[in-house]
Short mmCIF file of C-alpha atoms and ligand atoms in Angstrom, two decimals:
data_model
loop_
_atom_site.label_atom_id
_atom_site.label_comp_id
_atom_site.label_asym_id
_atom_site.label_seq_id
_atom_site.Cartn_x
_atom_site.Cartn_y
_atom_site.Cartn_z
CA MET A 1 217.33 139.69 119.54
CA LEU A 2 214.36 138.95 121.82
CA PRO A 3 210.85 140.00 120.66
CA LEU A 4 209.23 142.54 123.00
CA GLU A 5 206.29 140.28 123.89
CA GLN A 6 208.64 137.51 124.98
CA ALA A 7 210.68 139.91 127.10
CA ILE A 8 207.54 141.10 128.84
CA GLU A 9 206.32 137.55 129.35
CA GLN A 10 209.66 136.43 130.79
CA MET A 11 209.73 139.39 133.15
CA LEU A 12 206.18 138.97 134.37
CA SER A 13 206.67 135.26 134.99
CA GLN A 14 209.47 136.03 137.43
CA LEU A 15 207.94 139.01 139.24
CA GLU A 16 205.58 138.71 142.19
CA THR A 17 203.49 141.32 143.83
CA ILE A 18 205.19 142.83 146.88
CA ASN A 19 202.61 142.12 149.53
CA ARG A 20 203.03 145.00 151.93
CA THR A 21 199.73 146.61 152.68
CA GLU A 22 198.33 149.46 154.78
CA ILE A 23 194.87 150.72 155.60
CA LEU A 24 194.03 154.24 154.46
CA PRO A 25 190.99 156.49 154.78
CA LEU A 26 189.38 156.96 151.36
CA GLN A 27 190.57 160.58 151.21
CA GLN A 28 194.18 159.43 151.14
CA ALA A 29 193.81 156.44 148.86
CA VAL A 30 193.55 158.06 145.49
CA ALA A 31 195.86 156.51 142.80
CA ARG A 32 196.66 153.60 145.12
CA ILE A 33 195.97 149.93 144.40
CA CYS A 34 193.22 148.11 146.27
CA ALA A 35 194.66 145.08 148.15
CA GLU A 36 191.35 143.36 148.82
CA ASP A 37 188.00 142.75 147.15
CA ILE A 38 185.65 145.38 148.51
CA ILE A 39 182.44 143.57 149.56
CA SER A 40 179.42 145.77 149.80
CA PRO A 41 178.07 146.01 153.35
CA ILE A 42 174.77 147.45 152.12
CA ASN A 43 172.22 147.11 149.31
CA VAL A 44 172.20 149.91 146.75
CA PRO A 45 169.60 151.27 146.80
CA ALA A 46 169.13 150.45 150.46
CA PHE A 47 165.31 150.66 150.10
CA ASP A 48 162.76 150.86 147.26
CA ASN A 49 162.52 154.48 146.16
CA SER A 50 161.18 156.72 143.47
CA ALA A 51 163.15 157.63 140.35
CA MET A 52 160.90 160.64 139.64
CA ASP A 53 158.95 163.45 141.22
CA GLY A 54 155.36 162.30 140.98
CA TYR A 55 152.82 160.04 142.61
CA ALA A 56 153.19 156.55 143.99
CA VAL A 57 150.23 154.35 143.02
CA ARG A 58 148.82 150.82 143.48
CA LEU A 59 147.86 149.73 140.01
CA ALA A 60 144.77 147.91 141.36
CA ASP A 61 143.39 151.26 142.54
CA LEU A 62 143.53 152.64 138.99
CA GLN A 63 141.24 149.97 137.60
CA HIS A 64 138.08 151.72 138.86
CA SER A 65 138.96 155.36 138.46
CA THR A 66 142.01 157.32 137.42
CA THR A 67 141.02 160.28 139.61
CA LEU A 68 142.17 159.64 143.19
CA ALA A 69 142.72 161.45 146.47
CA VAL A 70 146.23 162.34 147.64
CA CYS A 71 146.69 160.52 150.96
CA GLY A 72 150.04 161.87 152.02
CA LYS A 73 153.64 162.75 151.04
CA SER A 74 156.99 160.96 150.92
CA PHE A 75 160.08 163.13 150.65
CA ALA A 76 163.72 162.05 150.39
CA GLY A 77 164.79 161.46 154.01
CA ASN A 78 161.21 161.92 155.19
CA PRO A 79 159.11 158.84 154.33
CA PHE A 80 155.33 158.47 154.45
CA LYS A 81 154.57 156.73 157.69
CA GLU A 82 150.82 156.74 158.11
CA GLU A 83 148.25 154.31 156.81
CA TRP A 84 147.78 154.43 153.02
CA LYS A 85 144.03 154.68 152.49
CA GLU A 86 142.40 152.63 149.72
CA LYS A 87 141.99 154.27 146.27
CA SER A 88 144.44 157.04 146.89
CA VAL A 89 147.94 158.01 145.79
CA ILE A 90 150.97 159.32 147.64
CA ARG A 91 152.83 162.44 146.50
CA ILE A 92 156.49 161.33 146.19
CA MET A 93 159.82 162.93 145.34
CA THR A 94 162.90 161.53 143.65
CA GLY A 95 164.89 159.33 146.04
CA ALA A 96 162.06 159.21 148.58
CA MET A 97 161.16 155.89 150.12
CA LEU A 98 158.40 154.08 148.31
CA PRO A 99 155.30 153.55 150.52
CA GLU A 100 154.65 149.85 151.08
CA GLY A 101 152.42 148.35 148.43
CA ALA A 102 153.18 150.85 145.70
CA ASP A 103 153.83 149.23 142.37
CA ALA A 104 154.58 152.24 140.18
CA VAL A 105 155.30 155.95 140.26
CA VAL A 106 153.54 158.23 137.80
CA MET A 107 155.70 161.20 136.89
CA GLN A 108 154.03 164.50 137.74
CA GLU A 109 154.04 165.59 134.08
CA ASN A 110 151.45 162.81 133.45
CA VAL A 111 149.09 163.95 136.22
CA THR A 112 146.50 166.68 136.43
CA VAL A 113 146.07 168.25 139.84
CA ASN A 114 142.38 169.04 140.39
CA GLU A 115 140.94 171.86 142.48
CA ASP A 116 139.40 169.43 145.04
CA SER A 117 142.93 168.22 145.80
CA THR A 118 142.47 164.96 143.91
CA VAL A 119 144.69 164.03 140.97
CA THR A 120 143.87 162.54 137.64
CA ILE A 121 146.34 160.04 136.21
CA ASN A 122 146.58 160.77 132.48
CA GLU A 123 148.79 157.81 131.60
CA ILE A 124 148.49 154.47 133.39
CA PRO A 125 152.02 153.40 134.39
CA LYS A 126 153.50 149.96 133.88
CA LEU A 127 154.28 147.71 136.82
CA ASN A 128 157.44 148.98 138.60
CA GLN A 129 157.70 152.03 136.41
CA ASN A 130 159.92 154.76 137.89
CA ILE A 131 160.79 152.56 140.86
CA ARG A 132 164.35 151.83 141.96
CA ARG A 133 164.18 148.50 143.79
CA LEU A 134 166.25 147.63 146.84
CA GLY A 135 169.62 146.07 145.82
CA GLU A 136 169.01 146.75 142.14
CA ASN A 137 172.55 148.14 141.62
CA ILE A 138 174.58 146.35 144.25
CA LYS A 139 173.50 143.65 146.78
CA VAL A 140 174.93 143.12 150.20
CA GLY A 141 177.91 140.78 149.73
CA ASP A 142 178.54 141.67 146.11
CA VAL A 143 182.11 142.54 145.11
CA ALA A 144 181.88 146.26 144.52
CA LEU A 145 185.51 146.68 143.53
CA LYS A 146 188.06 144.04 142.63
CA MET A 147 191.33 143.60 144.40
CA GLY A 148 194.08 144.98 142.14
CA SER A 149 192.01 147.91 140.92
CA LYS A 150 193.30 151.47 140.97
CA LEU A 151 191.44 153.76 143.29
CA THR A 152 190.34 156.75 141.27
CA ALA A 153 187.85 159.65 141.17
CA LEU A 154 185.45 157.08 139.74
CA SER A 155 185.91 154.16 142.13
CA LEU A 156 186.44 156.02 145.44
CA PRO A 157 183.03 157.71 145.37
CA LEU A 158 181.47 154.28 144.81
CA LEU A 159 183.10 153.08 148.06
CA ALA A 160 181.91 156.21 149.79
CA SER A 161 178.32 155.54 148.61
CA LEU A 162 178.57 152.13 150.29
CA GLY A 163 179.70 153.67 153.55
CA VAL A 164 183.15 152.06 153.21
CA ALA A 165 185.38 154.62 155.00
CA GLN A 166 188.80 152.97 154.72
CA VAL A 167 190.48 150.65 152.33
CA LYS A 168 193.37 148.18 152.39
CA VAL A 169 195.91 149.24 149.75
CA TYR A 170 199.37 148.06 148.71
CA GLN A 171 202.10 150.25 150.09
CA LYS A 172 203.85 152.36 147.39
CA LEU A 173 206.54 150.49 145.60
CA LYS A 174 210.00 151.91 146.51
CA VAL A 175 211.86 152.66 143.35
CA ALA A 176 215.52 153.77 143.33
CA LEU A 177 216.39 155.81 140.33
CA LEU A 178 219.80 156.75 138.97
CA SER A 179 221.49 157.91 135.80
CA THR A 180 224.95 156.90 134.71
CA GLY A 181 227.44 158.82 132.58
CA ASP A 182 230.43 161.16 132.97
CA GLU A 183 228.77 163.54 130.52
CA LEU A 184 225.66 164.09 132.59
CA VAL A 185 224.85 167.21 134.61
CA SER A 186 221.73 167.80 136.74
CA VAL A 187 219.22 170.33 135.49
CA GLY A 188 219.97 173.74 136.99
CA GLN A 189 223.79 173.35 136.93
CA PRO A 190 226.00 174.99 134.27
CA LEU A 191 227.18 172.80 131.37
CA ALA A 192 230.88 172.39 130.62
CA GLN A 193 232.13 171.38 127.19
CA GLY A 194 231.02 167.91 126.22
CA GLN A 195 228.42 167.65 128.91
CA ILE A 196 224.66 167.22 128.55
CA TYR A 197 221.74 167.51 130.88
CA ASP A 198 220.43 164.40 132.59
CA SER A 199 216.90 164.25 131.25
CA ASN A 200 216.27 160.54 131.75
CA ARG A 201 216.11 160.70 135.48
CA PHE A 202 213.48 163.40 135.18
CA THR A 203 211.52 161.51 132.50
CA VAL A 204 211.41 158.34 134.54
CA GLN A 205 210.62 160.14 137.78
CA LEU A 206 207.66 161.89 136.18
CA MET A 207 206.27 158.59 134.91
CA LEU A 208 206.88 156.88 138.29
CA GLU A 209 204.95 159.68 140.02
CA ARG A 210 201.89 158.71 137.98
CA LEU A 211 202.19 155.11 139.26
CA PRO A 212 201.85 153.84 142.84
CA CYS A 213 205.55 154.40 143.48
CA GLU A 214 207.80 156.31 145.88
CA VAL A 215 210.93 157.55 144.18
CA LEU A 216 214.34 157.31 145.87
CA ASP A 217 216.62 159.59 143.88
CA PHE A 218 220.21 158.32 143.70
CA GLY A 219 221.36 161.06 141.29
CA ILE A 220 224.00 160.70 138.63
CA LEU A 221 226.83 158.17 138.78
CA PRO A 222 230.11 158.86 137.02
CA ASP A 223 231.35 156.03 134.77
CA ASP A 224 233.35 154.34 137.48
CA GLU A 225 232.98 150.64 138.21
CA LYS A 226 233.58 150.97 141.97
CA ILE A 227 231.01 153.74 142.38
CA PHE A 228 228.48 151.72 140.36
CA GLU A 229 228.95 148.75 142.66
CA GLN A 230 228.71 150.74 145.88
CA THR A 231 225.62 152.65 144.73
CA PHE A 232 223.79 149.64 143.25
CA LEU A 233 224.34 147.78 146.56
CA LYS A 234 223.05 150.71 148.60
CA ALA A 235 220.06 151.28 146.33
CA GLN A 236 218.91 147.65 146.38
CA GLU A 237 218.91 147.65 150.16
CA GLN A 238 216.40 150.51 150.27
CA ALA A 239 214.28 149.81 147.26
CA ASP A 240 212.00 147.15 145.77
CA LEU A 241 213.11 148.10 142.25
CA VAL A 242 216.27 149.79 140.98
CA ILE A 243 216.02 151.62 137.66
CA THR A 244 219.11 152.93 135.93
CA SER A 245 219.67 154.54 132.58
CA GLY A 246 222.77 154.41 130.41
CA GLY A 247 225.73 152.12 130.41
CA VAL A 248 223.85 149.02 129.29
CA SER A 249 225.32 148.78 125.81
CA VAL A 250 228.75 147.49 124.96
CA GLY A 251 230.88 150.72 124.97
CA GLU A 252 234.04 150.94 126.97
CA ALA A 253 232.38 152.97 129.74
CA ASP A 254 229.38 150.60 130.01
CA PHE A 255 230.02 149.10 133.46
CA THR A 256 226.47 148.22 134.36
CA LYS A 257 226.81 144.71 133.00
CA ALA A 258 230.07 143.84 134.78
CA VAL A 259 228.85 145.17 138.12
CA LEU A 260 225.46 143.46 137.94
CA GLU A 261 226.88 140.12 136.94
CA LYS A 262 228.88 140.36 140.16
CA CYS A 263 225.98 141.43 142.44
CA GLY A 264 222.90 139.73 141.03
CA LYS A 265 221.14 137.63 138.46
CA ILE A 266 220.62 139.88 135.48
CA ASN A 267 219.66 139.23 131.89
CA PHE A 268 221.01 141.57 129.26
CA TRP A 269 218.55 141.55 126.50
CA LYS A 270 218.83 142.89 123.03
CA ILE A 271 215.18 143.52 122.38
CA ALA A 272 213.99 143.53 118.83
CA MET A 273 212.46 146.98 119.16
CA LYS A 274 213.39 150.44 117.93
CA PRO A 275 214.08 152.64 119.74
CA GLY A 276 215.38 150.78 122.73
CA LYS A 277 217.47 147.79 121.84
CA PRO A 278 219.61 147.26 124.97
CA PHE A 279 217.66 146.52 128.16
CA ALA A 280 218.70 144.79 131.38
CA PHE A 281 216.30 142.94 133.67
CA GLY A 282 216.95 140.85 136.72
CA LYS A 283 217.31 140.58 140.46
CA LEU A 284 219.81 141.90 142.95
CA ASN A 285 219.81 140.44 146.46
CA HIS A 286 217.01 142.62 147.79
CA ALA A 287 215.52 144.34 144.77
CA TRP A 288 214.55 143.90 141.14
CA PHE A 289 216.55 145.67 138.52
CA CYS A 290 215.69 147.38 135.25
CA GLY A 291 218.46 148.97 133.20
CA LEU A 292 217.19 151.39 130.54
CA PRO A 293 219.25 152.43 127.54
CA GLY A 294 220.79 155.92 127.77
CA ASN A 295 219.23 157.43 124.70
CA PRO A 296 216.38 159.60 125.97
CA VAL A 297 213.74 158.29 123.53
CA SER A 298 214.87 154.71 124.09
CA ALA A 299 214.72 155.20 127.88
CA LEU A 300 211.20 156.55 127.65
CA VAL A 301 209.94 153.84 125.31
CA THR A 302 211.54 150.94 127.21
CA PHE A 303 210.15 152.28 130.48
CA TYR A 304 206.68 152.68 128.93
CA GLN A 305 206.65 149.27 127.22
CA LEU A 306 208.60 147.10 129.66
CA VAL A 307 208.97 148.71 133.07
CA GLN A 308 205.38 149.86 133.30
CA PRO A 309 203.89 146.27 133.20
CA ALA A 310 206.66 145.19 135.64
CA ILE A 311 205.65 147.89 138.06
CA ALA A 312 201.99 147.01 137.69
CA LYS A 313 202.78 143.40 138.68
CA LEU A 314 205.05 144.36 141.58
CA SER A 315 202.59 146.89 142.96
CA GLY A 316 199.58 144.54 142.82
CA TYR A 317 197.89 146.48 140.01
CA SER A 318 196.45 143.30 138.46
CA GLN A 319 193.65 145.24 136.74
CA TRP A 320 196.29 147.23 134.80
CA GLN A 321 195.76 147.19 131.06
CA ALA A 322 198.48 147.24 128.45
CA PRO A 323 198.50 150.27 126.16
CA GLN A 324 195.37 150.27 124.05
CA GLN A 325 195.91 149.54 120.36
CA LEU A 326 193.83 151.04 117.60
CA LYS A 327 193.88 150.73 113.83
CA ALA A 328 194.63 153.87 111.85
CA ILE A 329 195.15 154.88 108.24
CA ALA A 330 198.65 156.13 107.47
CA ALA A 331 198.29 159.73 106.24
CA LYS A 332 201.95 159.80 105.14
CA ASN A 333 204.52 157.28 103.98
CA LEU A 334 206.51 155.78 106.86
CA LYS A 335 210.08 154.53 106.63
CA LYS A 336 210.62 151.18 108.27
CA SER A 337 213.06 148.35 107.75
CA ALA A 338 212.11 144.78 108.65
CA GLY A 339 213.67 143.15 111.70
CA ARG A 340 212.61 145.15 114.72
CA LEU A 341 209.29 146.27 116.20
CA ASP A 342 209.27 150.02 115.66
CA PHE A 343 207.65 152.63 117.91
CA GLN A 344 207.48 155.80 115.88
CA ARG A 345 206.08 158.97 117.32
CA GLY A 346 202.85 159.95 115.65
CA PHE A 347 199.91 162.33 115.72
CA TYR A 348 196.47 160.80 115.24
CA GLN A 349 193.14 162.45 114.63
CA VAL A 350 189.71 161.56 113.33
CA ASN A 351 189.22 162.67 109.69
CA ALA A 352 186.05 164.03 108.04
CA GLN A 353 184.93 160.45 107.28
CA GLY A 354 185.18 159.52 110.94
CA GLN A 355 188.25 157.33 110.42
CA ILE A 356 191.43 157.53 112.50
CA GLU A 357 194.41 158.90 110.55
CA VAL A 358 197.96 159.05 111.75
CA SER A 359 201.08 160.90 110.61
CA PRO A 360 204.66 160.46 111.86
CA VAL A 361 205.95 163.43 113.82
CA GLY A 362 209.44 164.92 113.25
CA GLN A 363 212.59 162.91 112.91
CA GLN A 364 212.52 159.45 114.40
CA GLY A 365 216.10 158.96 115.71
CA SER A 366 216.38 157.52 119.19
CA HIS A 367 218.29 160.57 120.44
CA LEU A 368 215.67 163.05 119.16
CA PHE A 369 213.30 163.77 121.99
CA GLY A 370 211.71 166.92 120.56
CA ALA A 371 209.17 165.04 118.36
CA PHE A 372 207.40 163.83 121.45
CA ILE A 373 205.90 167.12 122.37
CA SER A 374 203.84 167.31 119.17
CA SER A 375 202.83 163.64 119.13
CA ASN A 376 199.97 161.88 120.86
CA CYS A 377 200.60 158.24 120.05
CA PHE A 378 203.10 155.60 119.13
CA ILE A 379 202.84 154.11 115.66
CA ARG A 380 203.55 150.47 116.39
CA LEU A 381 205.03 148.88 113.21
CA GLU A 382 205.38 145.12 113.41
CA GLN A 383 208.83 143.49 113.42
CA GLU A 384 208.66 142.03 109.89
CA ARG A 385 207.01 144.98 108.30
CA GLY A 386 208.81 147.18 105.74
CA ASN A 387 207.96 150.70 104.50
CA VAL A 388 204.37 151.84 104.93
CA ASN A 389 202.54 153.66 102.14
CA ILE A 390 199.91 156.37 102.45
CA GLY A 391 196.54 154.62 102.95
CA ASP A 392 197.94 151.49 104.58
CA ILE A 393 196.49 150.42 107.94
CA VAL A 394 198.82 150.63 110.92
CA THR A 395 198.46 150.01 114.66
CA ILE A 396 198.68 153.00 116.96
CA GLU A 397 198.89 153.21 120.75
CA PRO A 398 197.50 156.53 122.03
CA PHE A 399 199.69 157.81 124.87
CA GLY A 400 198.45 156.54 128.23
CA ASP A 401 198.05 158.37 131.53
CA ILE A 402 201.65 158.37 132.51
CA LEU A 403 202.70 160.39 129.43
CA ASN A 404 199.94 162.99 129.72
P1 AMP B 501 224.89 155.04 127.01
O1 AMP B 501 223.82 154.00 126.95
O2 AMP B 501 225.37 155.31 128.34
O3 AMP B 501 225.98 154.69 126.05
O4 AMP B 501 224.21 156.34 126.47
C1 AMP B 501 223.68 156.46 125.18
C2 AMP B 501 223.42 157.93 124.81
O5 AMP B 501 222.42 158.46 125.67
C3 AMP B 501 224.58 158.81 124.95
O6 AMP B 501 224.56 159.79 123.87
C4 AMP B 501 224.41 159.48 126.26
O7 AMP B 501 225.04 160.72 126.38
C5 AMP B 501 222.90 159.64 126.34
N1 AMP B 501 222.47 159.59 127.71
C6 AMP B 501 222.77 158.68 128.62
N2 AMP B 501 222.15 158.92 129.79
C7 AMP B 501 221.41 160.04 129.61
C8 AMP B 501 220.56 160.81 130.46
N3 AMP B 501 220.38 160.45 131.71
N4 AMP B 501 219.98 161.91 129.94
C9 AMP B 501 220.20 162.26 128.63
N5 AMP B 501 220.94 161.55 127.80
C10 AMP B 501 221.61 160.50 128.23
MG1 MG B 502 226.96 156.14 129.27
#
């Protein structure tokens, strides 16, 4: 059995980003992956300006007297343009352009306005106080956003603030999706005896929709070698990646292996993880291939742990980060036998002492999907680890974006 980390490493070493790009206006680029470094065309701020409502001063003027005339006003969008008389101050608003020669802004709370329209500065400011200097945040030519970043509600407004109106992104990855099994019925159809609903295609589709992917739905395949072959061939012509579920173990109706060995270069891995032992990865003529196990929990966990990084690589999402791992205290005993990396479903919360505590949720069998809805993390129990006792420290992975 192959350790999970090795499987991921082997996969990523084979995969390359599919370099098909397009240029989109910012409004259409959300959740897409940036295909170029975004170089700032302007300085931010673009001019020296005030961080406060108050008075712009020249510190030298304050050496003689702290009561000074008000020479003029500078508003945001309406700068002071006249000559700045000696020994005077300029009334200035937040974001307004700093008059030339000013070396500090005194906030209005520290100023007394006198009846003769002079002001008294009650607290001498430090040099540069309350001034935002040109280029202080970003300079012309700086990389404002790295290639391979996801465009989000945080990063897109940054580009807008730089006046960048359109952005080169990777085209969506085309992912063909299909389920295999004579027992499967699409949601919405009646069930005959011995049949079950196809939940995997739905699970995977929902996760794919949170990634920069376009889903090509190839439905359910009956356990028929000929149909597998025809459909796999068709799918790989249209897609960058084909994802199947079911039929990857060694049962009599598990044809995936036979068909793929004929049409491509596929590895069948027994991964030392639970749930999710059987997993196929490789290449057909025109597309990559990931074969998930049929068990719904295994399908979800293998997609999350293995296919997600593969998609990140293919879609150019180089700034993608593997699921975050935290340390938590086991609030209950956990059953675990040594030999496989175990992803148990758990619920974590911060206890009264401010520590993270985690409990397993429901039954942990790979066919039992229900526990997911009341869990918020995986409890990641290392391969060689045995049972966990209350109070032991374990690693958890809070569910990432694609599961929420
Ligand atoms: P298989 O890997 O094809 O042997 O399937 C393993 C188990 O997962 C069997 O109990 C299947 O009925 C079940 N299964 C396979 N595919 C799906 C699916 N798309 N949705 C729900 N359960 C499935
Ligand atoms: Mg099957």
